[in-house]
């Protein structure tokens, strides 16, 4: 297991710089790194190189809006598992929330939202990300140990096979000339077969 602790990253996507500043202020102090993107296109570029615990995604953006961005994120094998929380100033009509959930969002918050609620939600996703990362590291370690055990077992099996062959050869040489030694070799061969 690695000794370097990788920090969770949170992707903040909003075309308005003042909204990004507010999000950074709200999320300051959690155990994570914040990465900002001023557009859906830029968010997709960031997702090519970094892993994220959660994405906070504005719905209304020029060019590629939040819904389209989420659809692209969920289509990619590498990013489809990242939780998306939509943040929007769009009216609170149910069809907007439904569209957000339909594109793969895990939550949909209307602005103005309670900063403590957002902070708590992000904190939960960071915790889940860290637990998943720890589980993956432990799984890799376990797989390495299983592989080492299999290699050692194969090597032991090969050594036993060589020993068995040597005892059989010695037994063949002793059978006619040294019955006592042949009897001891038969017993040794029996012991080797029971291992």
mmCIF file of C-alpha atoms in Angstrom:
data_model
loop_
_atom_site.group_PDB
_atom_site.id
_atom_site.type_symbol
_atom_site.label_atom_id
_atom_site.label_comp_id
_atom_site.label_asym_id
_atom_site.label_seq_id
_atom_site.Cartn_x
_atom_site.Cartn_y
_atom_site.Cartn_z
ATOM 1 C CA UNK A 1 0.000 0.000 0.000
ATOM 2 C CA UNK A 2 1.308 3.437 -0.853
ATOM 3 C CA UNK A 3 2.444 5.739 1.902
ATOM 4 C CA UNK A 4 1.574 8.857 -0.087
ATOM 5 C CA UNK A 5 -1.956 9.934 0.664
ATOM 6 C CA UNK A 6 -3.715 11.185 -2.422
ATOM 7 C CA UNK A 7 -6.096 14.039 -1.710
ATOM 8 C CA UNK A 8 -9.593 14.078 -3.140
ATOM 9 C CA UNK A 9 -10.326 16.622 -5.851
ATOM 10 C CA UNK A 10 -13.586 18.480 -6.345
ATOM 11 C CA UNK A 11 -14.390 19.905 -9.790
ATOM 12 C CA UNK A 12 -16.313 23.183 -9.745
ATOM 13 C CA UNK A 13 -17.894 24.097 -13.081
ATOM 14 C CA UNK A 14 -19.522 27.502 -13.580
ATOM 15 C CA UNK A 15 -19.188 30.154 -16.276
ATOM 16 C CA UNK A 16 -19.416 32.975 -13.722
ATOM 17 C CA UNK A 17 -16.148 33.644 -11.838
ATOM 18 C CA UNK A 18 -18.012 35.083 -8.841
ATOM 19 C CA UNK A 19 -19.938 31.809 -8.445
ATOM 20 C CA UNK A 20 -16.676 29.859 -8.503
ATOM 21 C CA UNK A 21 -15.280 32.143 -5.785
ATOM 22 C CA UNK A 22 -18.367 31.573 -3.625
ATOM 23 C CA UNK A 23 -18.070 27.800 -4.040
ATOM 24 C CA UNK A 24 -14.379 27.915 -3.148
ATOM 25 C CA UNK A 25 -15.167 29.941 -0.017
ATOM 26 C CA UNK A 26 -17.912 27.508 1.051
ATOM 27 C CA UNK A 27 -15.737 24.438 0.535
ATOM 28 C CA UNK A 28 -12.559 25.866 1.993
ATOM 29 C CA UNK A 29 -11.091 23.781 4.791
ATOM 30 C CA UNK A 30 -12.383 20.378 3.727
ATOM 31 C CA UNK A 31 -9.640 17.826 3.067
ATOM 32 C CA UNK A 32 -9.586 18.179 -0.717
ATOM 33 C CA UNK A 33 -8.227 20.118 -3.673
ATOM 34 C CA UNK A 34 -10.542 22.390 -5.627
ATOM 35 C CA UNK A 35 -10.257 22.530 -9.408
ATOM 36 C CA UNK A 36 -12.288 25.088 -11.350
ATOM 37 C CA UNK A 37 -13.560 25.075 -14.920
ATOM 38 C CA UNK A 38 -15.365 28.044 -16.528
ATOM 39 C CA UNK A 39 -17.248 25.889 -19.075
ATOM 40 C CA UNK A 40 -18.463 22.400 -19.828
ATOM 41 C CA UNK A 41 -15.775 22.001 -22.469
ATOM 42 C CA UNK A 42 -13.052 22.935 -19.975
ATOM 43 C CA UNK A 43 -14.532 20.546 -17.408
ATOM 44 C CA UNK A 44 -14.302 17.674 -19.897
ATOM 45 C CA UNK A 45 -10.632 18.547 -20.511
ATOM 46 C CA UNK A 46 -9.918 18.482 -16.763
ATOM 47 C CA UNK A 47 -11.599 15.074 -16.523
ATOM 48 C CA UNK A 48 -9.121 13.665 -19.042
ATOM 49 C CA UNK A 49 -6.195 14.101 -16.660
ATOM 50 C CA UNK A 50 -7.545 14.156 -13.105
ATOM 51 C CA UNK A 51 -9.725 11.962 -10.900
ATOM 52 C CA UNK A 52 -12.459 13.684 -8.923
ATOM 53 C CA UNK A 53 -14.484 12.758 -5.851
ATOM 54 C CA UNK A 54 -17.452 14.900 -6.958
ATOM 55 C CA UNK A 55 -18.408 17.461 -9.601
ATOM 56 C CA UNK A 56 -20.434 20.583 -8.774
ATOM 57 C CA UNK A 57 -21.940 21.580 -12.105
ATOM 58 C CA UNK A 58 -23.856 24.715 -13.024
ATOM 59 C CA UNK A 59 -26.801 24.019 -15.312
ATOM 60 C CA UNK A 60 -26.972 27.304 -17.235
ATOM 61 C CA UNK A 61 -23.766 27.956 -19.167
ATOM 62 C CA UNK A 62 -23.184 29.309 -22.659
ATOM 63 C CA UNK A 63 -22.137 26.752 -25.238
ATOM 64 C CA UNK A 64 -22.360 23.337 -23.641
ATOM 65 C CA UNK A 65 -24.786 23.583 -20.720
ATOM 66 C CA UNK A 66 -24.605 21.480 -17.571
ATOM 67 C CA UNK A 67 -26.992 18.817 -18.851
ATOM 68 C CA UNK A 68 -24.912 18.257 -22.002
ATOM 69 C CA UNK A 69 -21.708 18.239 -19.977
ATOM 70 C CA UNK A 70 -23.158 15.627 -17.617
ATOM 71 C CA UNK A 71 -24.213 13.462 -20.573
ATOM 72 C CA UNK A 72 -20.629 13.515 -21.897
ATOM 73 C CA UNK A 73 -19.235 12.711 -18.446
ATOM 74 C CA UNK A 74 -21.581 9.744 -17.997
ATOM 75 C CA UNK A 75 -20.731 8.350 -21.458
ATOM 76 C CA UNK A 76 -17.029 8.023 -20.656
ATOM 77 C CA UNK A 77 -15.942 4.826 -18.956
ATOM 78 C CA UNK A 78 -13.322 6.669 -16.923
ATOM 79 C CA UNK A 79 -15.717 9.291 -15.521
ATOM 80 C CA UNK A 80 -19.183 7.729 -15.447
ATOM 81 C CA UNK A 81 -18.885 6.823 -11.758
ATOM 82 C CA UNK A 82 -18.135 10.392 -10.552
ATOM 83 C CA UNK A 83 -21.101 11.865 -8.649
ATOM 84 C CA UNK A 84 -22.512 15.074 -10.132
ATOM 85 C CA UNK A 85 -24.381 17.665 -8.093
ATOM 86 C CA UNK A 86 -26.213 20.208 -10.241
ATOM 87 C CA UNK A 87 -26.347 23.777 -8.990
ATOM 88 C CA UNK A 88 -28.861 25.988 -10.749
ATOM 89 C CA UNK A 89 -30.665 29.303 -10.666
ATOM 90 C CA UNK A 90 -33.264 27.961 -13.106
ATOM 91 C CA UNK A 91 -36.779 27.993 -11.738
ATOM 92 C CA UNK A 92 -37.645 25.124 -9.437
ATOM 93 C CA UNK A 93 -39.978 23.339 -11.829
ATOM 94 C CA UNK A 94 -39.912 19.546 -11.461
ATOM 95 C CA UNK A 95 -38.993 18.889 -15.100
ATOM 96 C CA UNK A 96 -35.621 20.635 -14.623
ATOM 97 C CA UNK A 97 -34.771 18.473 -11.626
ATOM 98 C CA UNK A 98 -35.987 15.389 -13.489
ATOM 99 C CA UNK A 99 -33.741 16.234 -16.450
ATOM 100 C CA UNK A 100 -30.797 16.613 -14.041
ATOM 101 C CA UNK A 101 -31.393 13.212 -12.480
ATOM 102 C CA UNK A 102 -32.002 11.674 -15.904
ATOM 103 C CA UNK A 103 -28.550 12.798 -17.049
ATOM 104 C CA UNK A 104 -26.927 11.063 -14.101
ATOM 105 C CA UNK A 105 -26.844 13.633 -11.312
ATOM 106 C CA UNK A 106 -26.942 12.421 -7.714
ATOM 107 C CA UNK A 107 -28.393 15.711 -6.493
ATOM 108 C CA UNK A 108 -29.932 18.921 -7.781
ATOM 109 C CA UNK A 109 -29.675 22.101 -5.690
ATOM 110 C CA UNK A 110 -31.458 25.335 -6.581
ATOM 111 C CA UNK A 111 -29.696 28.633 -5.932
ATOM 112 C CA UNK A 112 -29.601 30.165 -3.448
ATOM 113 C CA UNK A 113 -28.684 27.000 -1.565
ATOM 114 C CA UNK A 114 -27.679 26.531 2.030
ATOM 115 C CA UNK A 115 -23.853 26.571 2.107
ATOM 116 C CA UNK A 116 -23.767 24.171 5.060
ATOM 117 C CA UNK A 117 -25.900 21.650 3.176
ATOM 118 C CA UNK A 118 -23.609 21.853 0.142
ATOM 119 C CA UNK A 119 -20.536 21.513 2.343
ATOM 120 C CA UNK A 120 -22.016 18.454 4.083
ATOM 121 C CA UNK A 121 -22.892 16.791 0.765
ATOM 122 C CA UNK A 122 -19.417 17.376 -0.669
ATOM 123 C CA UNK A 123 -17.889 16.062 2.554
ATOM 124 C CA UNK A 124 -19.864 12.815 2.192
ATOM 125 C CA UNK A 125 -18.682 12.342 -1.408
ATOM 126 C CA UNK A 126 -15.072 12.973 -0.372
ATOM 127 C CA UNK A 127 -15.433 10.383 2.380
ATOM 128 C CA UNK A 128 -16.877 7.850 -0.090
ATOM 129 C CA UNK A 129 -14.067 8.567 -2.565
ATOM 130 C CA UNK A 130 -11.445 8.007 0.129
ATOM 131 C CA UNK A 131 -13.061 4.746 1.253
ATOM 132 C CA UNK A 132 -13.232 3.506 -2.366
ATOM 133 C CA UNK A 133 -9.576 4.429 -2.903
ATOM 134 C CA UNK A 134 -8.571 2.575 0.281
ATOM 135 C CA UNK A 135 -10.604 -0.446 -0.821
ATOM 136 C CA UNK A 136 -8.880 -0.443 -4.229
ATOM 137 C CA UNK A 137 -5.442 -0.198 -2.611
ATOM 138 C CA UNK A 138 -6.224 -3.077 -0.256
ATOM 139 C CA UNK A 139 -7.606 -5.158 -3.121
ATOM 140 C CA UNK A 140 -4.390 -4.597 -5.090
ATOM 141 C CA UNK A 141 -2.308 -5.558 -2.067
ATOM 142 C CA UNK A 142 -4.372 -8.709 -1.545
ATOM 143 C CA UNK A 143 -4.009 -9.635 -5.227
ATOM 144 C CA UNK A 144 -0.231 -9.200 -4.947
ATOM 145 C CA UNK A 145 -0.160 -11.464 -1.883
ATOM 146 C CA UNK A 146 -2.283 -14.107 -3.606
ATOM 147 C CA UNK A 147 0.028 -13.996 -6.620
ATOM 148 C CA UNK A 148 3.116 -14.332 -4.381
ATOM 149 C CA UNK A 149 1.519 -17.285 -2.592
ATOM 150 C CA UNK A 150 0.668 -18.948 -5.917
ATOM 151 C CA UNK A 151 4.240 -18.473 -7.152
ATOM 152 C CA UNK A 152 5.661 -19.874 -3.900
ATOM 153 C CA UNK A 153 3.247 -22.803 -4.058
ATOM 154 C CA UNK A 154 4.243 -23.544 -7.660
ATOM 155 C CA UNK A 155 7.919 -23.384 -6.699
ATOM 156 C CA UNK A 156 7.326 -25.755 -3.753
ATOM 157 C CA UNK A 157 5.425 -28.102 -6.045
ATOM 158 C CA UNK A 158 8.312 -28.114 -8.518
ATOM 159 C CA UNK A 159 10.807 -28.822 -5.722
ATOM 160 C CA UNK A 160 8.632 -31.713 -4.475
ATOM 161 C CA UNK A 161 8.394 -33.107 -7.995
ATOM 162 C CA UNK A 162 12.192 -33.002 -8.342
ATOM 163 C CA UNK A 163 12.654 -34.674 -4.950
ATOM 164 C CA UNK A 164 10.085 -37.341 -5.836
ATOM 165 C CA UNK A 165 11.919 -38.045 -9.120
ATOM 166 C CA UNK A 166 15.291 -38.360 -7.345
ATOM 167 C CA UNK A 167 13.832 -40.768 -4.769
ATOM 168 C CA UNK A 168 12.228 -42.855 -7.553
ATOM 169 C CA UNK A 169 15.553 -43.030 -9.389
ATOM 170 C CA UNK A 170 17.398 -44.079 -6.216
ATOM 171 C CA UNK A 171 14.690 -46.651 -5.474
ATOM 172 C CA UNK A 172 15.073 -48.162 -8.954
ATOM 173 C CA UNK A 173 18.829 -48.497 -8.416
ATOM 174 C CA UNK A 174 18.471 -50.074 -4.935
ATOM 175 C CA UNK A 175 15.567 -52.473 -5.539
ATOM 176 C CA UNK A 176 17.711 -55.443 -6.588
ATOM 177 C CA UNK A 177 20.886 -54.771 -4.611
ATOM 178 C CA UNK A 178 19.844 -53.147 -1.289
ATOM 179 C CA UNK A 179 16.337 -54.149 -0.094
ATOM 180 C CA UNK A 180 16.638 -52.267 3.224
ATOM 181 C CA UNK A 181 17.487 -48.968 1.537
ATOM 182 C CA UNK A 182 14.785 -49.632 -1.070
ATOM 183 C CA UNK A 183 12.246 -50.018 1.758
ATOM 184 C CA UNK A 184 13.368 -46.695 3.287
ATOM 185 C CA UNK A 185 13.106 -45.008 -0.121
ATOM 186 C CA UNK A 186 9.573 -46.413 -0.611
ATOM 187 C CA UNK A 187 8.585 -44.895 2.756
ATOM 188 C CA UNK A 188 10.169 -41.566 1.766
ATOM 189 C CA UNK A 189 8.302 -41.654 -1.560
ATOM 190 C CA UNK A 190 5.054 -42.344 0.299
ATOM 191 C CA UNK A 191 5.758 -39.359 2.583
ATOM 192 C CA UNK A 192 6.446 -37.139 -0.443
ATOM 193 C CA UNK A 193 3.182 -38.243 -2.073
ATOM 194 C CA UNK A 194 1.224 -37.279 1.047
ATOM 195 C CA UNK A 195 2.532 -33.675 1.032
#
